[in-house]
Coordinates of C-alpha atoms and ligand atoms in Angstrom, one line a residue:
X1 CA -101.5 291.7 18.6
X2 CA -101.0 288.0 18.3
X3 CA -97.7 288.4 15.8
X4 CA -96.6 290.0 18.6
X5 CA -97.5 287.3 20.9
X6 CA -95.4 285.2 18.4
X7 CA -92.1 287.1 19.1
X8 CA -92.9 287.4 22.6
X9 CA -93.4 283.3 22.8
X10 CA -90.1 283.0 20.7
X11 CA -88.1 285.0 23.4
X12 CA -89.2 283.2 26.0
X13 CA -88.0 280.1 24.5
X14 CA -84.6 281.7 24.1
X15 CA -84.1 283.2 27.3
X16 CA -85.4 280.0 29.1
X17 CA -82.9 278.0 26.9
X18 CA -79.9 276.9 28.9
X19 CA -78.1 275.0 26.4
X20 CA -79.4 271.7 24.6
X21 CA -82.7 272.1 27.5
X22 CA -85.1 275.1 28.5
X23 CA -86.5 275.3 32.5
X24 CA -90.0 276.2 32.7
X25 CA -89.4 279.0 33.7
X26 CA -86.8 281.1 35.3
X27 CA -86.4 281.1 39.5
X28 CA -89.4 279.0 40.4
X29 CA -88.2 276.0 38.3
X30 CA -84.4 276.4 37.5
X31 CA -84.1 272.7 36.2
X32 CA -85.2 270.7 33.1
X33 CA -88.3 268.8 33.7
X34 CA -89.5 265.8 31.7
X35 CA -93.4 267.1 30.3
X36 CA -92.1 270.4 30.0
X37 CA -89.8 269.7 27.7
X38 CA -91.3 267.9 25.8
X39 CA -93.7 270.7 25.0
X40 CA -90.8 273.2 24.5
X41 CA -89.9 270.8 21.8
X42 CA -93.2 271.8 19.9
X43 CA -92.9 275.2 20.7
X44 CA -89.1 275.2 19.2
X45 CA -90.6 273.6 16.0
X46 CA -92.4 276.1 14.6
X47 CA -88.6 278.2 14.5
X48 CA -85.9 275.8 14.4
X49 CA -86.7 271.6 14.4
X50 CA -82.6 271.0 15.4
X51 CA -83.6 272.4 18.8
X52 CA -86.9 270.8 19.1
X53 CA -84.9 267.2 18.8
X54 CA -82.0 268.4 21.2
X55 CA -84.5 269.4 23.7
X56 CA -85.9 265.6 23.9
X57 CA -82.6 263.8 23.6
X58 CA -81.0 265.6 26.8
X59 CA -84.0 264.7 28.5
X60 CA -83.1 261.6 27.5
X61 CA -79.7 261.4 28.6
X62 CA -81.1 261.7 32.1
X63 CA -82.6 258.1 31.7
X64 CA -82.3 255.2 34.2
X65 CA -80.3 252.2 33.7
X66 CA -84.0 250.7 34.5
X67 CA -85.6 252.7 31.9
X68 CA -86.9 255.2 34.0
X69 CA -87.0 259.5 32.7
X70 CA -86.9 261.2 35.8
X71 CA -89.4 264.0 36.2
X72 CA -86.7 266.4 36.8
X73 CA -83.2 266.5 36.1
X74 CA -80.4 268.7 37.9
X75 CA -78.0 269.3 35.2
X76 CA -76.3 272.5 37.6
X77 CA -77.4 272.6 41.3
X78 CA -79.4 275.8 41.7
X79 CA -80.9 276.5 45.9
X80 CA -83.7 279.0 44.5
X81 CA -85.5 275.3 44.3
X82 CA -86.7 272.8 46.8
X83 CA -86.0 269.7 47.1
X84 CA -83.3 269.8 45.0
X85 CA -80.8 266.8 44.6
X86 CA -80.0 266.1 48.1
X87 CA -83.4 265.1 48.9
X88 CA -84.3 263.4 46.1
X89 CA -80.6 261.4 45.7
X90 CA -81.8 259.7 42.3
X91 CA -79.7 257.2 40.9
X92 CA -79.7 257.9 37.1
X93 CA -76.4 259.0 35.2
X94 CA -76.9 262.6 36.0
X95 CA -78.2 263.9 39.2
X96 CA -82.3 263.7 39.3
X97 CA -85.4 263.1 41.3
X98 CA -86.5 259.4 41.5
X99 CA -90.2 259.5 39.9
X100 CA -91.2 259.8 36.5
X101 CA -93.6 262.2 34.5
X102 CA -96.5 261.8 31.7
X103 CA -95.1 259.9 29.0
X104 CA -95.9 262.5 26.3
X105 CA -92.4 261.8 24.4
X106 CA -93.2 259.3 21.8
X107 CA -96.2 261.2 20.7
X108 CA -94.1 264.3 20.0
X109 CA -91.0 262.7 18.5
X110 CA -94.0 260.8 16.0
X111 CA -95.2 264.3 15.6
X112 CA -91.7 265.7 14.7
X113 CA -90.9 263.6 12.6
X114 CA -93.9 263.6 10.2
X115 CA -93.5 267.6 10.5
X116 CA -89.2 266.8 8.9
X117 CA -89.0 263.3 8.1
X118 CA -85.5 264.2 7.3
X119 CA -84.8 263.8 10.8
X120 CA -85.2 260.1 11.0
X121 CA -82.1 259.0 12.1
X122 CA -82.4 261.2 15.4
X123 CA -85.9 259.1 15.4
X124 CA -84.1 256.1 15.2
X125 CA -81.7 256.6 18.0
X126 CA -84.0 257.9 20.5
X127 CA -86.5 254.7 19.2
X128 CA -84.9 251.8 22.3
X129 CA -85.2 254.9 24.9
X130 CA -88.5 255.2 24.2
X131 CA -89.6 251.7 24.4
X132 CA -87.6 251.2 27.7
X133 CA -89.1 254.1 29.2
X134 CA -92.8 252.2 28.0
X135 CA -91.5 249.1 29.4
X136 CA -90.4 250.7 33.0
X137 CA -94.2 251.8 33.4
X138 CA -95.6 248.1 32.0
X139 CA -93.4 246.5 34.6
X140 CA -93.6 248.5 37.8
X141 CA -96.5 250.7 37.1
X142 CA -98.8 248.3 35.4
X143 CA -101.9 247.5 37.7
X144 CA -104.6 245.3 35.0
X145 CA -103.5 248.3 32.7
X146 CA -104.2 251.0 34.3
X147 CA -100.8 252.9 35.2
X148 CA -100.6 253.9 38.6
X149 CA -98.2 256.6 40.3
X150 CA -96.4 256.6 43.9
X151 CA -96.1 260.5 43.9
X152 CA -99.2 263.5 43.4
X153 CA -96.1 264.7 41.5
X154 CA -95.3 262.1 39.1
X155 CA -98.7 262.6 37.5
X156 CA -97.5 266.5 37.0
X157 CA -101.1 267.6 38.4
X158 CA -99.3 268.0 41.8
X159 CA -102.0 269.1 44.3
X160 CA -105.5 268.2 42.8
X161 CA -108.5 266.8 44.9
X162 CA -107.9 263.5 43.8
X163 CA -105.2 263.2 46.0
X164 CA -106.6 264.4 49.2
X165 CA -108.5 261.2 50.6
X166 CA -104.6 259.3 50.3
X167 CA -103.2 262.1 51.5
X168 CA -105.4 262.1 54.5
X169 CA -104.4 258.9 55.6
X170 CA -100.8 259.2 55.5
X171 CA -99.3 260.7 58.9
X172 CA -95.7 262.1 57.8
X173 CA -93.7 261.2 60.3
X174 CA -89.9 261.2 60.0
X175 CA -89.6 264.3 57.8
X176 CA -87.2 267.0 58.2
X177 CA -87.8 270.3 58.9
X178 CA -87.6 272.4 56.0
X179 CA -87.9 275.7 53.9
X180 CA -90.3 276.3 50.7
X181 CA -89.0 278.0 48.0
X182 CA -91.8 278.4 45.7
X183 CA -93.7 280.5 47.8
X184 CA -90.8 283.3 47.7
X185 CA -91.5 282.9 43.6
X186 CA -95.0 282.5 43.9
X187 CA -98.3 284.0 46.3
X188 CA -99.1 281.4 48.5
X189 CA -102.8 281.4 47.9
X190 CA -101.5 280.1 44.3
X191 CA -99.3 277.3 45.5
X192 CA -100.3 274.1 47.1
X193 CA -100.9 274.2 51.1
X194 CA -98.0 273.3 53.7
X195 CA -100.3 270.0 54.4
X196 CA -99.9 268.8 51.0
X197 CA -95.8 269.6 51.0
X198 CA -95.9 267.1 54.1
X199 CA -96.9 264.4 52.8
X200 CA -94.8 265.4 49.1
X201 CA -91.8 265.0 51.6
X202 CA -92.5 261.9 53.0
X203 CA -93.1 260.3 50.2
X204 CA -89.8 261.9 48.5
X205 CA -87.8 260.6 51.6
X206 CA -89.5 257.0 51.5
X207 CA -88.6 256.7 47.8
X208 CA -85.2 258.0 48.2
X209 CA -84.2 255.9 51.6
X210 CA -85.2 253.0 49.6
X211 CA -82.8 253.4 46.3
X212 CA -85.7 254.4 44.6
X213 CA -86.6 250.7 44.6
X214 CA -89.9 250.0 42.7
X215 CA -90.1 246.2 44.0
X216 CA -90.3 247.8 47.4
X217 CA -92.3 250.5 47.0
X218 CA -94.6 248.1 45.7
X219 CA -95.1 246.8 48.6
X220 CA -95.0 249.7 51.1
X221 CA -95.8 252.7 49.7
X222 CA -99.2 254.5 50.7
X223 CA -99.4 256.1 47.9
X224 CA -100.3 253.8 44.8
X225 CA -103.3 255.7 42.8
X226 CA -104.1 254.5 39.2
X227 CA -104.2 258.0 37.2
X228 CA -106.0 259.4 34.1
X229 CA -103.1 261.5 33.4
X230 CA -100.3 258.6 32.9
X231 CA -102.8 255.9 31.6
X232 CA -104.0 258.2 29.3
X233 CA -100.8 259.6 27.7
X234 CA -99.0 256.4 28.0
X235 CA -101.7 254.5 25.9
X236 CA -101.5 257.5 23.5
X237 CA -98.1 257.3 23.3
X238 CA -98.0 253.8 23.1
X239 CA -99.9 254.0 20.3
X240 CA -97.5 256.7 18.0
X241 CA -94.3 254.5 19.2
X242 CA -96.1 251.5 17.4
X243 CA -96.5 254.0 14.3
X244 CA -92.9 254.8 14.5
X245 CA -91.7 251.0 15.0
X246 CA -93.9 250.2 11.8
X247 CA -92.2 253.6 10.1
X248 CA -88.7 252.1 11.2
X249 CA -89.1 248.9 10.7
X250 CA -88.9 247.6 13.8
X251 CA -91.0 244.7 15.7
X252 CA -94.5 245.7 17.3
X253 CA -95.5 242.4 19.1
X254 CA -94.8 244.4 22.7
X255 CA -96.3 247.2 21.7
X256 CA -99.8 245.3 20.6
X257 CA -99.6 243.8 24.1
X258 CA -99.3 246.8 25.9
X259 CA -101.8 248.9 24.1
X260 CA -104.4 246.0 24.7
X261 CA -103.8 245.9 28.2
X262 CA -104.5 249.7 28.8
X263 CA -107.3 249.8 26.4
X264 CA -108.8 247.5 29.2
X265 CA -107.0 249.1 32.1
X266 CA -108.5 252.4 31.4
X267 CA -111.9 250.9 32.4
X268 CA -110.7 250.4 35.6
X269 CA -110.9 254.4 35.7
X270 CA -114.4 254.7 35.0
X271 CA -116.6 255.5 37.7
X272 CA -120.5 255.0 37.2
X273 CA -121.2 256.8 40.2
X274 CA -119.7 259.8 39.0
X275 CA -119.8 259.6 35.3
X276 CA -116.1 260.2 34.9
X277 CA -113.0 258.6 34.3
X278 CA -111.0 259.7 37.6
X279 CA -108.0 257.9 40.0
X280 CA -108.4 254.9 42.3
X281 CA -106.5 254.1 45.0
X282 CA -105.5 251.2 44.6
X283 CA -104.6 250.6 48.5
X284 CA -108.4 251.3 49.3
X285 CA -109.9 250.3 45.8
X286 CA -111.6 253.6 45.9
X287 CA -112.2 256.1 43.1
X288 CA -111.6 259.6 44.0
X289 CA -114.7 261.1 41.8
X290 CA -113.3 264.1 40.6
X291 CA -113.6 265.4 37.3
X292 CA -110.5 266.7 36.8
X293 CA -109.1 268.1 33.4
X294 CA -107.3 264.7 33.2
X295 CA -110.6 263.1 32.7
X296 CA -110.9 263.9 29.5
X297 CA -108.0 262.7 27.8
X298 CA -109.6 259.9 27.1
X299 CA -110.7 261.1 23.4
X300 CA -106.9 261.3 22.8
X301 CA -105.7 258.0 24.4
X302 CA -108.1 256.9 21.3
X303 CA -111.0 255.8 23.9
X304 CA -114.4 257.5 22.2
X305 CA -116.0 257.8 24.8
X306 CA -119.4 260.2 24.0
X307 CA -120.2 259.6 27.9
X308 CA -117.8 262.6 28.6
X309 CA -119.1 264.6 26.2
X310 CA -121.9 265.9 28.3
X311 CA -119.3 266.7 31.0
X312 CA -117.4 268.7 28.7
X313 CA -120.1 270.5 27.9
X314 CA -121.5 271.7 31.3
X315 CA -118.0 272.3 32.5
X316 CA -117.7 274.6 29.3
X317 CA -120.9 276.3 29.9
X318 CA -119.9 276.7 33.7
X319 CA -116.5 278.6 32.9
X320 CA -115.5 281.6 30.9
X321 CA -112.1 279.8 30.1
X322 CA -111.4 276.5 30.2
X323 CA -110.9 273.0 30.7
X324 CA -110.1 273.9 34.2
X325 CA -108.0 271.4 36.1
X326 CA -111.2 270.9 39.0
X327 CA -114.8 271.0 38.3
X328 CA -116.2 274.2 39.4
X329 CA -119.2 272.2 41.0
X330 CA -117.0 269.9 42.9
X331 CA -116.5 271.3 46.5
X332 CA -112.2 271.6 46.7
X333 CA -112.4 274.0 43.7
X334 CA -110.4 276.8 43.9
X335 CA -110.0 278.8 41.1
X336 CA -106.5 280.4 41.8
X337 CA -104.6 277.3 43.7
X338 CA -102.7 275.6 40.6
X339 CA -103.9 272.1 40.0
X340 CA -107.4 272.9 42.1
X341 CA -108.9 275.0 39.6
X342 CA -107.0 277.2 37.4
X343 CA -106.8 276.6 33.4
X344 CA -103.3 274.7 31.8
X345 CA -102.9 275.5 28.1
X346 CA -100.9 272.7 27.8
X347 CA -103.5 270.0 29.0
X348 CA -105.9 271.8 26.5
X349 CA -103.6 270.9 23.5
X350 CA -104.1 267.5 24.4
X351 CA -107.8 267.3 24.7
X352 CA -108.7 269.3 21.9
X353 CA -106.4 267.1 19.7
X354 CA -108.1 264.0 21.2
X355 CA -111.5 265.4 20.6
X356 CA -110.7 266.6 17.2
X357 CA -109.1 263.1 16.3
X358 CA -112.8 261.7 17.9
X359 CA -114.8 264.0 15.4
X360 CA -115.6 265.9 18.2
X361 CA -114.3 269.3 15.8
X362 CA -116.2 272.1 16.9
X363 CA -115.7 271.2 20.2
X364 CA -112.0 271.2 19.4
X365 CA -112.1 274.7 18.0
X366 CA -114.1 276.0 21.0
X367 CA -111.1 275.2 23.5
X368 CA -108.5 276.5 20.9
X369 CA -109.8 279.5 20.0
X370 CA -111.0 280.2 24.0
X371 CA -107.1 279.0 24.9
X372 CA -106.2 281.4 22.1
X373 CA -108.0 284.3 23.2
X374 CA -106.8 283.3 26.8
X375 CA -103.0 283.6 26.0
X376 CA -103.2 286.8 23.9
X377 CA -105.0 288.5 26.4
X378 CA -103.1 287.8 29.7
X379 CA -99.8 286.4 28.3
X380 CA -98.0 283.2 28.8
X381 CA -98.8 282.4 32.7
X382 CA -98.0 279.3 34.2
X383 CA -101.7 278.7 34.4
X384 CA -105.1 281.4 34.2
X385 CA -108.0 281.5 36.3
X386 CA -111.2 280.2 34.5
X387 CA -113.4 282.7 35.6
X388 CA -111.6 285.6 33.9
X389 CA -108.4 284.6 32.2
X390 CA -106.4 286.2 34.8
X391 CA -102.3 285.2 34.9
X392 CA -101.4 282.9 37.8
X393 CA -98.3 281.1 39.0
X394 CA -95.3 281.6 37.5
X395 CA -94.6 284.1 34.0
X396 CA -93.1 283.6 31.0
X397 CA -93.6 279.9 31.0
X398 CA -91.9 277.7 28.4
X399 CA -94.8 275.4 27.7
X400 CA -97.8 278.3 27.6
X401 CA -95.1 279.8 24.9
X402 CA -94.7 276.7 23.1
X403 CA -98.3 275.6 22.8
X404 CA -99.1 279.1 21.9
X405 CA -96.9 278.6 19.0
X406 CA -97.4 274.9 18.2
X407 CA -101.0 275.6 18.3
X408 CA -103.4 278.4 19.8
X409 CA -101.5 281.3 18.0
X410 CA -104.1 282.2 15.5
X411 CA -100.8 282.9 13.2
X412 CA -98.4 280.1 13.8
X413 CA -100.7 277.7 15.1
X414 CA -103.1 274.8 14.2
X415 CA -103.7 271.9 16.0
X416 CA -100.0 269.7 15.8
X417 CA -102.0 266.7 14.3
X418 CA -103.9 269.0 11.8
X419 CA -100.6 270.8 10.4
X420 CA -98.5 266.6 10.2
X421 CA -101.8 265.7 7.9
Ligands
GLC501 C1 -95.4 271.8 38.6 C2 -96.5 271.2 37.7 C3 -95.9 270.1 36.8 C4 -94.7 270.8 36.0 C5 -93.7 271.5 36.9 C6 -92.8 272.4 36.1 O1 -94.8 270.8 39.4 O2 -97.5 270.7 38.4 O3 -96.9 269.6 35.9 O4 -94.1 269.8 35.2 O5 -94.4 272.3 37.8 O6 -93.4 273.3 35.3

């Protein structure tokens, strides 16, 4: 059953492969986007490392002149998706939207490399990207360390709770009338409401009329939240692009200044009331008080925090599969609507590396063998529903194929830091 899952997951790699970059998955997302790849890049791993690398340096040859990886990159114009490059008018060297994605990169090309440390030189040219990808989010993203976004979509968890209190101030005016796409791929119930696309649009088009300027957005954007999800990963991945300058030889003095600053900005996250780490707004100075499967990424941005441990707990006890993406006890749960509810396999590498790097190890096999069971029993969906496992969103999905591979098959897998030991 699962060796079958194996070849299955292998296939889907291949036939979402469109040369030197995979889409996650065919018609609902025709185009190379930044997280996504980066997990294809473990899922190619376990079969053939010299795709695993290409995968992260195409993504890379979509980088800013300011150091910026866009979140998606249009390397053939496709209309099955919208907003495509006409809306988003990035200003990178190939065709792109004009926000960014979590920073998982450095983390994964620390991870590939300690897998085939022959493949150092490919480390070593990819090494300034990195840090000038770091040093875009220090400079315009930075708020006392903790790493805010200026799009529900940069943080990749597009239309969770923690988004709705902004989005309920923001009146989108000034947007043109337009047609979804994803809901021809996708059952509605499963996608994010028209409400939320508003207010997506708005803040696409107040992005793209300005040049995408970050000074200026700065100052005018509604929409500056400070975010588990990127303060998290990008302290993480601070962290293994310190390891690889040290490997490499090269100068860490940036680095030490950046991790310190999040180490303290992620306190800014922590909410008393609430028990959680979650977003604030950083127009309002509110926190959003969600518990969100962001939250608990803090094990693997190296923050032991035992606090969350009792939320991981009751959140396990309250769902047959999980870490879902909402808590079931907070009232905008729904377990079907993608980022409001439903299960991601691919967050749940994350935190079970994190708590197993914490000690936390039985916990960590809990959420890999549930993730596991998850993906053999209803295949590699875009995300599952936590009450019974049941497929939702899109199919054949690059990064529920790749972490199956990297790390829930019972066969190939392993936790990625567990096999690099
Ligand atoms: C959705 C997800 C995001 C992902 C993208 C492509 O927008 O919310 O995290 O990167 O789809 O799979």
């Amino acid at each position: 059953m699962t060796e079958a899952r194996d070849t299955e997951a292998r296939a889907i790699l291949a036939q979402n492969d469109r040369g030197g970059y995979t889409v996650p998955t065919h018609g609902l997302y025709p185009y190379q986007w930044n997280w996504d790849s980066v997990f294809a890049a473990i899922g190619f791993a376990e079969h053939d490392m010299d795709r695993a690398w290409t995968e992260i340096e195409t993504l890379f040859s979509g980088q800013w002149e300011n150091g910026m990886v866009p979140h998606i990159i249009f390397h053939q114009v496709d209309p099955s998706y919208f907003p495509g490059p006409d809306i988003w008018r990035g200003t990178g060297p190939i065709p792109s939207s004009g926000i960014s994605q979590p920073p998982i990169a450095a983390t994964f090309v620390r991870w590939l490399l300690d897998l085939d440390p022959t493949y150092e030189p490919r480390a070593r040219t990819l090494f300034p990207a990195l840090m000038a990808s770091h040093r875009w989010f220090m400079t315009w993203r930075n708020e006392d360390g903790a790493i805010v976004v200026t799009h529900p979509w940069e943080t990749g968890r597009d239309n969770c709770p923690d988004w709705d209190d902004t989005f309920a101030a923001i009146e989108p005016e000034g947007v043109d009338e337009y047609y979804r796409r994803d809901t021809t791929h996708v059952v509605e119930d499963e996608r994010p409401r028209r409400w939320d696309y508003d207010r997506y649009l708005y803040l696409v088009k107040l992005g793209a009329d300005s040049g995408w300027s970050e000074p200026y957005l700065r100052e005018v954007t509604p929409f500056r939240v400070a975010d588990p999800t990127m303060t998290f990963t990008l302290l993480r991945a601070t962290r293994d692009l310190r390891a690889l300058a040290i490997r490499l030889g090269e100068p860490t003095a940036e680095l030490d200044q950046w991790i310190g600053d999040m180490e303290r900005g992620a306190q800014r996250l922590w909410n008393e009331e609430a028990q959680t780490y979650d977003c604030v707004d950083i127009r309002s100075g509110k926190h959003t008080g969600v518990v969100s499967n962001a939250s608990f990424l803090c094990w693997f941005a190296g923050i032991n925090d035992d606090r969350m441990l009792a939320q991981f707990d009751r959140i396990a006890e309250a769902t047959t599969y999980f870490v879902p993406s909402t808590d079931p006890a907070h009232p905008a749960y729904e377990p079907k609507r993608y980022w409001r509810g439903p299960v991601w396999a691919m967050l749940n590498v994350l935190i079970a590396a994190g708590l197993a790097e914490a000690g936390h190890s039985e916990r960590a096999r809990n959420l890999t063998e549930a993730t596991g069971r998850m993906i053999a029993e209803n295949g590699f969906a875009e995300y599952f529903d936590p009450r019974d496992g049941a497929p939702a969103g899109g199919r054949n999905f690059t990064w529920t194929a790749a972490v199956w591979l990297a790390w829930a098959s019972p066969t190939t897998g392993g936790t990625p830091w567990a096999r690099s030991s």
